[in-house]
Coordinates of C-alpha atoms in Angstrom, one line a residue:
Chain A
M1 CA 27.6 -64.1 70.8
S2 CA 25.8 -65.7 67.9
C3 CA 22.0 -66.0 67.9
I4 CA 22.4 -69.8 68.5
E5 CA 23.2 -69.2 72.2
Q6 CA 19.9 -67.2 72.5
M7 CA 17.8 -69.9 70.9
K8 CA 16.3 -73.0 72.6
Y9 CA 18.7 -75.8 71.7
T10 CA 19.4 -79.3 72.8
I11 CA 22.9 -80.5 73.5
H12 CA 23.6 -84.0 72.2
L13 CA 27.4 -84.1 72.7
Q14 CA 29.6 -81.7 74.5
R15 CA 33.3 -80.8 74.9
T16 CA 34.3 -83.4 72.3
S17 CA 36.6 -83.4 69.3
F18 CA 35.3 -82.2 66.0
K19 CA 35.7 -85.7 64.5
D20 CA 33.5 -87.2 67.2
A21 CA 30.9 -84.5 66.6
R22 CA 30.8 -85.3 62.9
E23 CA 30.5 -89.0 63.5
Y24 CA 27.6 -88.4 66.0
I25 CA 25.7 -86.3 63.4
E26 CA 26.3 -89.0 60.7
K27 CA 25.0 -91.7 62.9
N28 CA 22.1 -90.0 64.5
S29 CA 20.5 -88.0 61.7
D30 CA 17.8 -89.1 59.3
E31 CA 19.4 -87.1 56.6
V32 CA 23.0 -85.9 56.4
Y33 CA 24.4 -83.1 54.3
Y34 CA 27.9 -81.8 54.0
V35 CA 28.7 -78.1 54.0
S36 CA 31.9 -76.0 53.9
P37 CA 33.5 -74.2 56.8
G38 CA 31.7 -70.9 57.1
Y39 CA 28.3 -72.2 56.0
K40 CA 25.8 -69.7 57.4
I41 CA 22.9 -71.0 59.5
F42 CA 20.2 -69.3 61.6
K43 CA 20.9 -65.8 60.2
D44 CA 24.2 -65.1 61.9
Y45 CA 26.1 -68.3 62.8
Y46 CA 28.9 -69.4 60.5
I47 CA 29.9 -73.0 61.1
I48 CA 33.4 -73.6 62.3
G49 CA 34.7 -77.0 61.3
I50 CA 36.9 -79.4 59.5
P51 CA 35.7 -80.4 56.1
P52 CA 33.6 -82.5 55.4
I53 CA 31.3 -80.8 57.9
A54 CA 28.2 -82.9 58.5
V55 CA 24.9 -81.3 59.4
G56 CA 21.7 -83.3 59.8
A57 CA 18.0 -83.5 59.9
K58 CA 16.0 -85.6 62.4
G59 CA 12.3 -84.9 62.0
N60 CA 12.1 -81.2 62.0
A61 CA 15.2 -80.8 64.1
F62 CA 18.4 -79.4 62.6
I63 CA 21.6 -81.0 64.0
F64 CA 24.9 -79.3 63.6
P65 CA 28.4 -78.9 65.2
Y66 CA 29.2 -75.9 67.3
T67 CA 32.8 -75.3 68.3
K68 CA 34.0 -73.0 71.1
P69 CA 37.8 -72.3 71.5
C70 CA 38.0 -73.1 75.2
Y71 CA 35.4 -75.9 75.4
G72 CA 35.8 -78.0 72.3
S73 CA 33.1 -79.1 69.9
F74 CA 29.4 -79.6 70.7
V75 CA 26.6 -81.2 68.8
L76 CA 23.4 -79.1 69.1
S77 CA 20.0 -79.4 67.6
I78 CA 17.3 -76.8 67.2
D79 CA 13.7 -77.7 66.5
N80 CA 11.5 -74.8 65.5
E81 CA 10.3 -72.9 62.5
D82 CA 13.8 -71.8 61.6
S83 CA 15.2 -75.3 61.7
I84 CA 12.6 -76.4 59.2
K85 CA 13.7 -73.6 56.9
E86 CA 17.3 -74.6 57.3
I87 CA 16.5 -78.2 56.5
D88 CA 14.5 -77.2 53.5
R89 CA 17.3 -75.0 52.3
L90 CA 19.7 -77.9 52.5
R91 CA 17.3 -80.2 50.7
E92 CA 16.9 -77.7 47.9
T93 CA 20.6 -76.8 47.4
K94 CA 22.8 -79.5 48.7
G95 CA 20.4 -82.3 47.9
K96 CA 20.5 -81.3 44.2
E97 CA 24.2 -80.6 44.1
T98 CA 25.7 -83.6 45.9
S99 CA 23.1 -86.3 46.5
S100 CA 24.2 -86.0 50.1
L101 CA 21.4 -87.9 51.6
K102 CA 22.8 -90.3 54.2
K103 CA 22.0 -93.5 52.2
D104 CA 23.6 -92.2 49.0
K105 CA 26.8 -90.8 50.4
P106 CA 29.5 -92.9 51.9
S107 CA 31.0 -91.4 55.0
E108 CA 33.9 -89.2 54.3
S109 CA 35.1 -89.3 57.9
S110 CA 37.6 -91.9 57.0
K111 CA 39.6 -89.1 55.3
V112 CA 40.2 -87.6 58.7
T113 CA 43.4 -88.7 60.3
T114 CA 42.9 -90.7 63.4
T115 CA 45.5 -90.3 66.1
S116 CA 45.8 -90.8 69.7
Y117 CA 45.3 -87.0 70.2
K118 CA 41.5 -87.4 70.7
D119 CA 42.1 -89.7 73.7
L120 CA 44.8 -87.5 75.1
W121 CA 42.6 -84.5 74.9
K122 CA 39.8 -86.2 76.7
K123 CA 41.9 -87.1 79.7
Chain B
M6 CA 56.6 -58.9 52.0
T7 CA 56.7 -55.5 53.7
G8 CA 53.2 -54.2 54.2
A9 CA 51.7 -57.7 54.0
R10 CA 48.7 -58.2 56.2
V11 CA 49.4 -60.7 59.0
L12 CA 46.8 -62.2 61.3
L13 CA 47.7 -63.7 64.6
M14 CA 44.8 -65.9 65.6
M15 CA 44.7 -66.7 69.3
G16 CA 42.6 -69.5 70.7
C17 CA 41.9 -70.5 74.3
P18 CA 44.5 -68.8 76.5
E19 CA 44.7 -71.7 78.9
I20 CA 48.4 -72.4 78.0
P21 CA 50.5 -69.5 79.3
I22 CA 52.9 -69.2 76.4
Q23 CA 50.3 -68.1 73.9
T24 CA 50.1 -64.5 75.3
S25 CA 53.8 -63.9 75.4
I26 CA 54.4 -65.4 71.9
A27 CA 51.5 -63.3 70.5
L28 CA 53.0 -60.1 72.0
Y29 CA 56.5 -61.1 70.7
L30 CA 55.3 -62.0 67.2
S31 CA 53.1 -58.9 66.9
H32 CA 55.9 -56.6 67.9
K33 CA 58.6 -58.3 65.8
L34 CA 56.5 -58.5 62.7
T35 CA 55.3 -54.9 63.1
N36 CA 59.0 -53.8 63.3
L37 CA 59.7 -55.8 60.2
G38 CA 57.1 -53.7 58.3
F39 CA 54.1 -56.1 58.4
D40 CA 50.6 -54.9 59.0
V41 CA 49.7 -57.0 62.0
T42 CA 46.3 -57.8 63.4
V43 CA 45.8 -59.9 66.5
A44 CA 42.4 -61.8 66.8
G45 CA 41.4 -63.5 70.0
T46 CA 38.7 -64.9 72.1
T47 CA 37.4 -62.6 74.8
A48 CA 39.6 -64.1 77.5
A49 CA 42.7 -64.2 75.2
S50 CA 42.2 -60.6 74.2
K51 CA 41.8 -59.4 77.8
L52 CA 45.0 -61.1 78.8
L53 CA 46.8 -59.4 75.9
K54 CA 45.2 -56.0 76.6
V55 CA 46.2 -56.0 80.3
S56 CA 49.7 -57.1 79.4
D57 CA 50.0 -54.4 76.7
S58 CA 47.7 -51.7 78.1
D59 CA 49.2 -48.9 76.0
G60 CA 49.1 -51.0 72.8
Y61 CA 52.8 -50.8 72.4
Y62 CA 53.2 -54.4 71.1
V63 CA 49.8 -55.0 69.6
K64 CA 48.4 -52.2 67.4
K65 CA 45.3 -53.9 66.2
L66 CA 43.3 -56.3 68.5
V67 CA 40.1 -57.7 67.2
D68 CA 37.5 -60.3 68.1
L69 CA 38.2 -63.8 66.6
D70 CA 34.7 -64.8 65.7
K71 CA 33.9 -61.4 64.2
T72 CA 37.1 -61.6 62.1
I73 CA 36.1 -65.0 60.8
V74 CA 32.7 -63.6 59.8
D75 CA 34.4 -60.6 58.1
I76 CA 36.6 -62.9 56.1
I77 CA 33.7 -65.2 55.1
E78 CA 31.7 -62.1 54.0
K79 CA 34.8 -60.9 52.1
R80 CA 35.1 -57.7 54.0
M81 CA 38.7 -58.4 54.8
D82 CA 41.5 -61.0 54.3
F83 CA 45.1 -61.5 55.1
D84 CA 48.3 -62.6 53.3
I85 CA 49.7 -64.6 56.2
C86 CA 48.0 -66.2 59.2
F87 CA 49.7 -67.6 62.3
A88 CA 47.2 -69.8 64.1
F89 CA 47.8 -70.7 67.7
M90 CA 46.5 -74.0 68.8
H91 CA 46.8 -76.4 71.8
N92 CA 43.6 -78.3 71.6
D93 CA 41.2 -79.8 69.0
A94 CA 39.0 -76.6 69.0
G95 CA 42.0 -74.5 68.1
M96 CA 42.9 -76.8 65.3
T97 CA 39.3 -76.7 64.1
Y98 CA 39.3 -72.9 64.0
A99 CA 42.6 -72.9 62.1
T100 CA 41.2 -75.4 59.6
T101 CA 38.3 -73.1 59.1
M102 CA 40.6 -70.2 58.5
S103 CA 42.6 -72.1 55.9
S104 CA 39.3 -72.8 54.1
I105 CA 37.9 -69.3 54.1
S106 CA 41.1 -67.2 53.7
Q107 CA 43.7 -66.8 51.0
A108 CA 46.4 -66.4 53.7
R109 CA 49.4 -68.6 53.8
M110 CA 49.0 -70.6 57.0
Y111 CA 51.5 -71.1 59.9
S112 CA 50.3 -73.3 62.7
I113 CA 51.8 -72.7 66.1
V114 CA 51.1 -75.9 68.0
F115 CA 52.1 -76.0 71.7
G116 CA 51.2 -77.6 75.0
R117 CA 51.8 -81.1 76.3
N118 CA 50.0 -82.8 73.4
A119 CA 51.5 -80.7 70.7
E120 CA 53.1 -83.5 68.7
A121 CA 49.9 -85.5 68.5
L122 CA 47.8 -82.5 67.8
A123 CA 50.1 -81.4 65.0
E124 CA 49.6 -84.8 63.3
T125 CA 45.9 -84.2 63.1
I126 CA 46.3 -81.0 61.0
E127 CA 45.1 -81.8 57.4
F128 CA 45.4 -78.4 55.8
D129 CA 48.4 -77.0 54.0
C130 CA 50.6 -75.1 56.4
V131 CA 54.0 -74.6 58.0
K132 CA 53.9 -76.3 61.4
I133 CA 55.8 -74.8 64.4
V134 CA 55.5 -77.4 67.1
S135 CA 56.7 -77.4 70.7
Q136 CA 55.4 -79.2 73.7
D137 CA 56.1 -76.3 76.0
V138 CA 53.5 -74.9 78.3
H139 CA 55.2 -72.3 80.5
N140 CA 58.5 -71.7 78.8
P141 CA 58.1 -69.7 75.5
V142 CA 61.8 -69.7 74.5
R143 CA 61.9 -72.8 72.4
I144 CA 58.9 -71.8 70.3
K145 CA 60.2 -68.2 70.1
N146 CA 63.5 -69.5 68.6
K147 CA 61.6 -71.6 66.1
L148 CA 59.5 -68.6 65.1
D149 CA 62.6 -66.4 64.7
K150 CA 63.7 -68.9 62.0
V151 CA 60.3 -68.9 60.4
M152 CA 60.3 -65.1 60.3
E153 CA 63.8 -65.1 58.7
E154 CA 62.4 -67.3 55.9
I155 CA 59.3 -65.1 55.4
I156 CA 61.4 -61.9 54.9
K157 CA 63.9 -63.6 52.6

Protein backbone atom coordinates (compact mmCIF):
# COMPACT_ATOMS: atom_id res chain seq x y z
CA MET A 1 0.00 0.00 0.00
CA SER A 2 1.38 3.39 -0.96
CA CYS A 3 1.19 6.41 1.30
CA ILE A 4 -1.50 7.85 -0.99
CA GLU A 5 -4.10 5.52 0.49
CA GLN A 6 -3.28 6.76 3.96
CA MET A 7 -3.58 10.42 3.01
CA LYS A 8 -6.72 12.54 2.88
CA TYR A 9 -7.66 12.57 -0.79
CA THR A 10 -10.63 13.51 -2.94
CA ILE A 11 -11.88 11.19 -5.66
CA HIS A 12 -12.87 13.08 -8.80
CA LEU A 13 -13.30 10.12 -11.14
CA GLN A 14 -13.33 6.43 -10.37
CA ARG A 15 -13.14 3.07 -12.13
CA THR A 16 -12.55 4.68 -15.48
CA SER A 17 -10.07 4.22 -18.33
CA PHE A 18 -6.68 5.86 -18.16
CA LYS A 19 -7.51 7.95 -21.20
CA ASP A 20 -10.60 9.37 -19.49
CA ALA A 21 -8.56 10.09 -16.38
CA ARG A 22 -6.04 12.02 -18.46
CA GLU A 23 -8.75 14.02 -20.19
CA TYR A 24 -10.39 14.88 -16.88
CA ILE A 25 -7.12 16.20 -15.48
CA GLU A 26 -6.46 18.23 -18.64
CA LYS A 27 -9.90 19.80 -18.52
CA ASN A 28 -10.18 20.42 -14.81
CA SER A 29 -6.76 21.70 -13.76
CA ASP A 30 -5.49 25.26 -13.70
CA GLU A 31 -2.06 24.01 -14.73
CA VAL A 32 -1.27 20.74 -16.49
CA TYR A 33 2.11 19.05 -16.58
CA TYR A 34 3.14 15.86 -18.32
CA VAL A 35 5.30 13.27 -16.59
CA SER A 36 6.70 9.87 -17.49
CA PRO A 37 5.46 6.53 -16.13
CA GLY A 38 7.11 5.94 -12.80
CA TYR A 39 7.22 9.63 -11.82
CA LYS A 40 7.49 9.67 -8.02
CA ILE A 41 5.03 11.70 -5.93
CA PHE A 42 4.34 11.98 -2.20
CA LYS A 43 7.54 10.17 -1.20
CA ASP A 44 6.61 6.65 -2.25
CA TYR A 45 4.02 6.54 -5.03
CA TYR A 46 5.24 5.99 -8.57
CA ILE A 47 2.63 6.93 -11.14
CA ILE A 48 1.34 4.07 -13.28
CA GLY A 49 0.14 5.31 -16.63
CA ILE A 50 0.20 5.64 -20.37
CA PRO A 51 2.34 8.49 -21.69
CA PRO A 52 1.65 11.37 -21.82
CA ILE A 53 0.61 11.24 -18.16
CA ALA A 54 -1.14 14.44 -17.18
CA VAL A 55 -0.95 15.73 -13.62
CA GLY A 56 -2.43 19.04 -12.60
CA ALA A 57 -2.68 21.83 -10.11
CA LYS A 58 -5.89 23.48 -9.05
CA GLY A 59 -5.21 26.04 -6.37
CA ASN A 60 -3.06 24.18 -3.88
CA ALA A 61 -4.51 20.80 -4.82
CA PHE A 62 -2.40 18.35 -6.76
CA ILE A 63 -4.46 16.26 -9.22
CA PHE A 64 -3.15 12.97 -10.53
CA PRO A 65 -4.17 9.57 -11.96
CA TYR A 66 -4.13 6.49 -9.74
CA THR A 67 -4.51 3.06 -11.31
CA LYS A 68 -5.42 -0.16 -9.51
CA PRO A 69 -5.32 -3.47 -11.43
CA CYS A 70 -8.77 -4.66 -10.40
CA TYR A 71 -10.56 -1.31 -10.26
CA GLY A 72 -9.30 0.73 -13.18
CA SER A 73 -8.05 4.28 -13.09
CA PHE A 74 -9.04 7.02 -10.66
CA VAL A 75 -8.44 10.74 -10.60
CA LEU A 76 -7.47 11.85 -7.11
CA SER A 77 -6.47 15.16 -5.63
CA ILE A 78 -4.63 15.96 -2.44
CA ASP A 79 -4.65 19.39 -0.91
CA ASN A 80 -2.13 19.83 1.90
CA GLU A 81 1.41 21.01 2.52
CA ASP A 82 2.83 18.11 0.54
CA SER A 83 0.67 18.88 -2.49
CA ILE A 84 2.04 22.43 -2.55
CA LYS A 85 5.54 20.95 -2.57
CA GLU A 86 4.62 18.63 -5.45
CA ILE A 87 3.19 21.50 -7.49
CA ASP A 88 6.23 23.67 -6.79
CA ARG A 89 8.51 20.84 -7.86
CA LEU A 90 6.66 20.52 -11.16
CA ARG A 91 6.72 24.27 -11.75
CA GLU A 92 10.47 24.31 -11.16
CA THR A 93 11.40 21.29 -13.24
CA LYS A 94 8.72 20.56 -15.80
CA GLY A 95 7.77 24.18 -16.32
CA LYS A 96 11.30 25.03 -17.37
CA GLU A 97 11.82 21.89 -19.43
CA THR A 98 8.67 21.66 -21.46
CA SER A 99 6.56 24.79 -21.12
CA SER A 100 3.88 22.42 -20.07
CA LEU A 101 1.42 24.92 -18.74
CA LYS A 102 -2.04 24.13 -20.03
CA LYS A 103 -2.32 27.22 -22.21
CA ASP A 104 1.01 26.61 -23.90
CA LYS A 105 0.78 22.92 -24.55
CA PRO A 106 -1.63 21.38 -26.99
CA SER A 107 -3.32 18.28 -25.72
CA GLU A 108 -1.39 15.16 -26.62
CA SER A 109 -4.34 12.94 -25.91
CA SER A 110 -5.14 12.81 -29.60
CA LYS A 111 -2.15 10.48 -29.91
CA VAL A 112 -4.01 7.89 -27.89
CA THR A 113 -5.88 5.41 -29.99
CA THR A 114 -9.60 5.69 -29.46
CA THR A 115 -11.47 2.48 -29.85
CA SER A 116 -14.71 1.04 -28.71
CA TYR A 117 -12.92 -0.74 -25.88
CA LYS A 118 -13.59 2.06 -23.41
CA ASP A 119 -17.30 1.69 -23.90
CA LEU A 120 -17.16 -2.07 -23.75
CA TRP A 121 -15.24 -1.95 -20.53
CA LYS A 122 -17.73 0.36 -18.87
CA LYS A 123 -20.65 -1.96 -19.55
CA MET B 1 18.46 -17.05 -24.28
CA THR B 2 19.08 -19.61 -21.54
CA GLY B 3 19.41 -17.85 -18.21
CA ALA B 4 17.54 -14.81 -19.45
CA ARG B 5 15.44 -13.12 -16.78
CA VAL B 6 11.73 -13.41 -17.50
CA LEU B 7 8.96 -11.56 -15.69
CA LEU B 8 5.38 -12.79 -15.80
CA MET B 9 3.26 -9.83 -14.81
CA MET B 10 -0.19 -10.79 -13.59
CA GLY B 11 -3.01 -8.30 -13.27
CA CYS B 12 -6.46 -8.63 -11.78
CA PRO B 13 -7.28 -12.36 -11.53
CA GLU B 14 -10.93 -11.90 -12.40
CA ILE B 15 -10.59 -13.92 -15.62
CA PRO B 16 -9.85 -17.57 -14.69
CA ILE B 17 -7.34 -18.44 -17.41
CA GLN B 18 -4.70 -16.05 -16.07
CA THR B 19 -3.70 -18.30 -13.16
CA SER B 20 -3.44 -21.47 -15.21
CA ILE B 21 -1.50 -19.77 -17.99
CA ALA B 22 0.89 -18.15 -15.48
CA LEU B 23 1.56 -21.56 -13.89
CA TYR B 24 2.03 -23.17 -17.29
CA LEU B 25 4.29 -20.44 -18.64
CA SER B 26 6.40 -20.28 -15.49
CA HIS B 27 6.99 -24.03 -15.47
CA LYS B 28 7.63 -24.27 -19.19
CA LEU B 29 10.06 -21.34 -19.28
CA THR B 30 11.87 -22.58 -16.15
CA ASN B 31 12.34 -25.98 -17.77
CA LEU B 32 13.72 -24.25 -20.85
CA GLY B 33 16.40 -22.66 -18.68
CA PHE B 34 14.96 -19.20 -18.11
CA ASP B 35 15.13 -17.42 -14.76
CA VAL B 36 11.43 -16.82 -14.18
CA THR B 37 9.84 -14.40 -11.72
CA VAL B 38 6.08 -14.08 -11.38
CA ALA B 39 4.70 -10.75 -10.13
CA GLY B 40 1.10 -10.30 -9.14
CA THR B 41 -1.45 -8.34 -7.23
CA THR B 42 -2.27 -9.66 -3.77
CA ALA B 43 -5.29 -11.61 -5.03
CA ALA B 44 -3.51 -12.99 -8.10
CA SER B 45 -0.57 -14.08 -5.97
CA LYS B 46 -2.82 -15.84 -3.44
CA LEU B 47 -4.55 -17.77 -6.22
CA LEU B 48 -1.20 -18.84 -7.55
CA LYS B 49 0.19 -19.74 -4.14
CA VAL B 50 -2.77 -21.94 -3.25
CA SER B 51 -2.66 -23.61 -6.67
CA ASP B 52 1.07 -24.24 -6.37
CA SER B 53 1.52 -24.48 -2.61
CA ASP B 54 4.87 -26.26 -2.80
CA GLY B 55 6.28 -23.82 -5.35
CA TYR B 56 6.70 -26.54 -7.93
CA TYR B 57 5.68 -24.43 -10.93
CA VAL B 58 6.54 -20.95 -9.67
CA LYS B 59 9.94 -20.56 -8.03
CA LYS B 60 9.84 -16.80 -7.48
CA LEU B 61 6.60 -15.00 -6.65
CA VAL B 62 6.77 -11.27 -5.91
CA ASP B 63 4.49 -8.30 -5.42
CA LEU B 64 3.65 -6.45 -8.62
CA ASP B 65 3.79 -2.89 -7.30
CA LYS B 66 7.02 -3.55 -5.41
CA THR B 67 8.57 -5.01 -8.55
CA ILE B 68 7.64 -1.89 -10.52
CA VAL B 69 9.27 0.27 -7.84
CA ASP B 70 12.41 -1.90 -7.92
CA ILE B 71 12.66 -1.53 -11.69
CA ILE B 72 12.12 2.24 -11.55
CA GLU B 73 14.77 2.51 -8.84
CA LYS B 74 17.06 0.33 -11.00
CA ARG B 75 17.41 -2.37 -8.35
CA MET B 76 16.34 -5.02 -10.85
CA ASP B 77 15.26 -5.51 -14.44
CA PHE B 78 14.31 -8.28 -16.84
CA ASP B 79 15.15 -9.36 -20.37
CA ILE B 80 11.65 -10.53 -21.27
CA CYS B 81 8.27 -9.57 -19.83
CA PHE B 82 4.97 -11.33 -20.42
CA ALA B 83 2.20 -8.95 -19.32
CA PHE B 84 -1.26 -10.40 -18.72
CA MET B 85 -4.14 -8.04 -19.38
CA HIS B 86 -7.89 -8.21 -19.76
CA ASN B 87 -8.85 -4.65 -18.84
CA ASP B 88 -7.70 -1.07 -19.29
CA ALA B 89 -5.82 -1.11 -15.97
CA GLY B 90 -3.83 -4.18 -17.03
CA MET B 91 -2.92 -2.45 -20.28
CA THR B 92 -1.93 0.67 -18.32
CA TYR B 93 0.37 -1.38 -16.08
CA ALA B 94 1.94 -3.08 -19.11
CA THR B 95 2.51 0.28 -20.80
CA THR B 96 4.23 1.49 -17.65
CA MET B 97 6.42 -1.60 -17.63
CA SER B 98 7.39 -1.03 -21.26
CA SER B 99 8.44 2.52 -20.35
CA ILE B 100 10.52 1.70 -17.30
CA SER B 101 12.08 -1.64 -18.25
CA GLN B 102 14.53 -2.77 -20.90
CA ALA B 103 12.60 -6.03 -21.28
CA ARG B 104 11.23 -7.21 -24.59
CA MET B 105 7.48 -7.07 -24.12
CA TYR B 106 4.90 -9.79 -24.83
CA SER B 107 1.28 -8.82 -24.17
CA ILE B 108 -1.08 -11.67 -23.30
CA VAL B 109 -4.50 -10.19 -23.97
CA PHE B 110 -7.50 -12.30 -23.02
CA GLY B 111 -11.14 -12.10 -21.98
CA ARG B 112 -14.28 -11.19 -23.88
CA ASN B 113 -12.98 -7.79 -25.02
CA ALA B 114 -9.50 -8.99 -25.91
CA GLU B 115 -9.52 -7.86 -29.55
CA ALA B 116 -10.62 -4.31 -28.76
CA LEU B 117 -8.23 -4.07 -25.83
CA ALA B 118 -5.32 -5.28 -27.96
CA GLU B 119 -6.00 -2.44 -30.41
CA THR B 120 -5.45 0.11 -27.66
CA ILE B 121 -1.89 -1.10 -26.98
CA GLU B 122 0.52 1.59 -28.17
CA PHE B 123 3.87 0.25 -26.99
CA ASP B 124 6.12 -2.05 -28.98
CA CYS B 125 5.30 -5.66 -28.15
CA VAL B 126 4.34 -9.07 -29.44
CA LYS B 127 0.60 -9.51 -28.91
CA ILE B 128 -0.88 -12.87 -27.99
CA VAL B 129 -4.62 -12.32 -28.18
CA SER B 130 -7.49 -14.65 -27.39
CA GLN B 131 -11.05 -13.86 -26.36
CA ASP B 132 -11.18 -16.83 -24.03
CA VAL B 133 -12.28 -16.51 -20.42
CA HIS B 134 -12.45 -20.07 -19.05
CA ASN B 135 -10.67 -22.23 -21.59
CA PRO B 136 -6.90 -21.65 -21.58
CA VAL B 137 -6.04 -24.07 -24.40
CA ARG B 138 -6.16 -21.64 -27.30
CA ILE B 139 -3.89 -19.09 -25.63
CA LYS B 140 -1.62 -21.88 -24.38
CA ASN B 141 -1.17 -23.07 -27.97
CA LYS B 142 -0.35 -19.54 -29.10
CA LEU B 143 2.17 -19.18 -26.29
CA ASP B 144 3.81 -22.48 -27.25
CA LYS B 145 4.54 -20.98 -30.67
CA VAL B 146 5.85 -17.78 -29.09
CA MET B 147 8.18 -19.78 -26.84
CA GLU B 148 9.45 -21.72 -29.86
CA GLU B 149 10.34 -18.39 -31.48
CA ILE B 150 12.07 -17.14 -28.33
CA ILE B 151 14.35 -20.16 -28.00
CA LYS B 152 15.29 -20.26 -31.70
